[in-house]
Each structure stands twice: as structure tokens, then as C-alpha cells.
PDB file of C-alpha atoms in Angstrom:
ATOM      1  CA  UNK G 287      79.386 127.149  99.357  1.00 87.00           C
ATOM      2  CA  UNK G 288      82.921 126.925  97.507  1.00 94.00           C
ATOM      3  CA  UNK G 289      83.405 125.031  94.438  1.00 96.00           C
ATOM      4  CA  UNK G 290      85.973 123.045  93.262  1.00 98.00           C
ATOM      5  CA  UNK G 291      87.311 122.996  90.055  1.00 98.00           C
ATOM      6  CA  UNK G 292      89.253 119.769  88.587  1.00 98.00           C
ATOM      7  CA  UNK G 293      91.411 120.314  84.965  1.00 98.00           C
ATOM      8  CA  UNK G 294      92.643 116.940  84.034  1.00 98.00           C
ATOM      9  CA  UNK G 295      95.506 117.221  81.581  1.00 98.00           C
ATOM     10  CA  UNK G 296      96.736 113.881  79.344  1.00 98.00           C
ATOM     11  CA  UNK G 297     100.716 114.328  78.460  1.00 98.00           C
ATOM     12  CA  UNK G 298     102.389 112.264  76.048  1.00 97.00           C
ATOM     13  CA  UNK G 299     106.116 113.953  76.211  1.00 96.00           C
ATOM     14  CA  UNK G 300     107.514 112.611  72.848  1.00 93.00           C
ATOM     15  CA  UNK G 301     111.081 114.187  73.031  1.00 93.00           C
ATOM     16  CA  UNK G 302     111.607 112.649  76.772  1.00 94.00           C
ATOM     17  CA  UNK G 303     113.967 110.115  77.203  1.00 94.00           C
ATOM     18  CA  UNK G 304     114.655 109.762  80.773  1.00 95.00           C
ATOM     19  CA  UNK G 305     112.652 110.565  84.029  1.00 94.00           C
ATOM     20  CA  UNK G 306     114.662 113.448  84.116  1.00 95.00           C
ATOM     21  CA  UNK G 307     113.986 114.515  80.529  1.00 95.00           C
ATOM     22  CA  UNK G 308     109.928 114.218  81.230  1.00 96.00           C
ATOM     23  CA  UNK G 309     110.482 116.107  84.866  1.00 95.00           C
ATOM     24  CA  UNK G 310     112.039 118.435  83.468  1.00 96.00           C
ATOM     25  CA  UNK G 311     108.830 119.412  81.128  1.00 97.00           C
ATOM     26  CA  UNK G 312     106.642 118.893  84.221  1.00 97.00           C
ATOM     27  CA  UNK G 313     108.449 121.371  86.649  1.00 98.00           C
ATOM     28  CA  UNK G 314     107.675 123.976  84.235  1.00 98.00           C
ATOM     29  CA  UNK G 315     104.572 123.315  83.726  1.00 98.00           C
ATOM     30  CA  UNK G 316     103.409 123.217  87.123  1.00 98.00           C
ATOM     31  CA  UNK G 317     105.488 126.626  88.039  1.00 98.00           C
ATOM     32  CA  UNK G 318     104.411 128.360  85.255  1.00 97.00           C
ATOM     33  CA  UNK G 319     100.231 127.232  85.732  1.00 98.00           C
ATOM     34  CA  UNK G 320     100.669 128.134  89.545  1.00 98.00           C
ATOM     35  CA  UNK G 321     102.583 131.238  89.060  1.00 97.00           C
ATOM     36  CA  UNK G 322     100.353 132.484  86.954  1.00 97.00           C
ATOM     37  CA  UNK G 323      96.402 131.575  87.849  1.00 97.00           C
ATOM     38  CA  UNK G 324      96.658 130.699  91.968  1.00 94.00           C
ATOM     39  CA  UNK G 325      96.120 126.874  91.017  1.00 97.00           C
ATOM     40  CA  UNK G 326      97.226 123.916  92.563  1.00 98.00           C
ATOM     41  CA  UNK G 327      99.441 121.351  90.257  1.00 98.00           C
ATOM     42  CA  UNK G 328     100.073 118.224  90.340  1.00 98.00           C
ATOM     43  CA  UNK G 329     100.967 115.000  88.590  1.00 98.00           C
ATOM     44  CA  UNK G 330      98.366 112.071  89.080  1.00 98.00           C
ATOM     45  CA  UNK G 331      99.604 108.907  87.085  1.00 97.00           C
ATOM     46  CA  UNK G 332     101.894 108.105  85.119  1.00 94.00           C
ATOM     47  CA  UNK G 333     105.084 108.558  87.597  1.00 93.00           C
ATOM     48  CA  UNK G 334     107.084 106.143  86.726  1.00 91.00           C
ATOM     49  CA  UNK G 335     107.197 106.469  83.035  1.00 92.00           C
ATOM     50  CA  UNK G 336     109.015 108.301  80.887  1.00 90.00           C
ATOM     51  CA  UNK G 337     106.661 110.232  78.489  1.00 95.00           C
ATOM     52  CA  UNK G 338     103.417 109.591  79.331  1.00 96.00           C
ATOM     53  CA  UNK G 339     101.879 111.534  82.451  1.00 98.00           C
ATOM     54  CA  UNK G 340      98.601 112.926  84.245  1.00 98.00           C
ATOM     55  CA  UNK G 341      98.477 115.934  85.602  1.00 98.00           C
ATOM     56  CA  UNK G 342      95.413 117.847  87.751  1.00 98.00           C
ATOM     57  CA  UNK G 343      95.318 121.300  88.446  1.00 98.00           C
ATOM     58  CA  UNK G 344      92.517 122.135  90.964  1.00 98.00           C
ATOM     59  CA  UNK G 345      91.324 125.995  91.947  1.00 98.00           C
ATOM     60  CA  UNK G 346      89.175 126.081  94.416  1.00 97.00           C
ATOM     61  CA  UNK G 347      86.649 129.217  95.081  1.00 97.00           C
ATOM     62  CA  UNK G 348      83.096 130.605  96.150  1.00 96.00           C
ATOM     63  CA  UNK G 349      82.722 131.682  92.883  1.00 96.00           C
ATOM     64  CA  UNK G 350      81.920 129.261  89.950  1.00 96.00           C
ATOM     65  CA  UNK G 351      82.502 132.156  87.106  1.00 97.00           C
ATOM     66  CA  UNK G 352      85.589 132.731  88.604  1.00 97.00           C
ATOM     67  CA  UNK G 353      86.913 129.123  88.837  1.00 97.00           C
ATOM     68  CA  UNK G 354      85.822 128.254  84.952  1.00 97.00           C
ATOM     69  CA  UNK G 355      87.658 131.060  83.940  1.00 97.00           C
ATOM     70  CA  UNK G 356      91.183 130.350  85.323  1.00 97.00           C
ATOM     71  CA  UNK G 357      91.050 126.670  84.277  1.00 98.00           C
ATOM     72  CA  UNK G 358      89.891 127.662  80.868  1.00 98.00           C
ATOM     73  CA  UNK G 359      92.949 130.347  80.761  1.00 98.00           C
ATOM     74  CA  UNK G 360      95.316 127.312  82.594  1.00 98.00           C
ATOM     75  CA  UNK G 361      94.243 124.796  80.239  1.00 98.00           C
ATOM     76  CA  UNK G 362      95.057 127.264  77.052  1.00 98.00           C
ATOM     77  CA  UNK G 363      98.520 128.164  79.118  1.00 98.00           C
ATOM     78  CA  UNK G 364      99.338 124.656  79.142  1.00 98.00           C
ATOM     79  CA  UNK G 365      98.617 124.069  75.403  1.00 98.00           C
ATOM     80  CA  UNK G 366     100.650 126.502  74.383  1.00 97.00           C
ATOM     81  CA  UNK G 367     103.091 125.486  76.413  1.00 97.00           C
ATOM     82  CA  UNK G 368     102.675 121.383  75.533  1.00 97.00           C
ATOM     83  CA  UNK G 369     101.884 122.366  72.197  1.00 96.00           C
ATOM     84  CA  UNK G 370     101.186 118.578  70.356  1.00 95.00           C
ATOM     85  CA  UNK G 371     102.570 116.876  74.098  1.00 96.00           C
ATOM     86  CA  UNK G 372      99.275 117.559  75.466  1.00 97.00           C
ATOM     87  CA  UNK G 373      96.873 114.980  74.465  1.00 98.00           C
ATOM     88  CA  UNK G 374      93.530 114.998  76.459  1.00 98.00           C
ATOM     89  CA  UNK G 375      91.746 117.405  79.080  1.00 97.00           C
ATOM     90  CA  UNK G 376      88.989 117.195  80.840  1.00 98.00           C
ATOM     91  CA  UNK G 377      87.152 120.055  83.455  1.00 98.00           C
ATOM     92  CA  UNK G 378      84.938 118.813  86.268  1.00 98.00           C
ATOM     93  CA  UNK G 379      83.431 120.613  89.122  1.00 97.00           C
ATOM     94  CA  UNK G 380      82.666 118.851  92.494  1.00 91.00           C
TER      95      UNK G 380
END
């Protein structure tokens, strides 16, 4: 049975200005997350402003282990990466 594993990720991009400004932060994000641990990335809410934002990154895998590990690793990727922009997280499995 595979399992499906859900990292939630709260932004609020203080330096961001512009769409473009907050994209900017975003696009690395996401490359650098699924470049490095095989996830999926993407940005849930918070489109259409300019520094707040939601992003999911979802692995999905037989093995539960495996799948708590690479979000754990993802979610410590993405605060050192965020540093004080990333606000929240939450894990789920479904």
C-alpha cells in the first residue's frame, strides 16, 4: 500500500514587494526541494499576494520510514533556506 506524505509550509516573504519579488523566492524553493529529495512542489494559497504564500510538497512511497525522512530533511532545507520567511509547517500522511 503506498503512502502519501503532505509537508505544508506557511511563507510570509517580508522583503517581497511585487509578485515578481515573492516568485522569485518561490522558484527557488521549489527547484531546490525537488532537486534535491524527489518531491513534488507546489504553491497552494496565497497566489495572488505579494508576501504571504502556501506551499505543499508531497512524496509519495511504499515506504512510510522513507517518506518521513525526506519531508523531515525538505522541511529543514526549506528553513534554512526561508530562514525567519517561513512561518508554519505542518506533516500529514494520508
Amino acid at each position: 500500500m503506498s503512502v502519501v506524505g503532505l509537508l505544508t509550509l506557511q511563507l510570509h516573504i517580508e522583503h517581497a514587494h511585487s509578485l515578481k519579488e515573492k516568485r522569485h523566492v518561490l522558484k527557488g524553493l521549489k527547484d531546490r526541494l525537488r532537486n534535491r529529495f524527489n518531491v513534488s512542489v507546489a504553491e497552494v494559497d496565497g497566489q495572488d499576494t505579494w508576501q504571504a504564500s502556501v506551499v505543499a510538497v508531497v512524496m509519495v512511497s511504499r515506504d512510510r520510514q522513507r517518506v518521513q525522512n525526506q519531508l523531515a530533511k525538505a522541511e529543514s532545507e526549506a528553513e534554512r533556506f526561508l530562514g525567519a520567511d517561513l512561518i508554519g509547517r505542518e506533516v500529514e500522511f494520508l
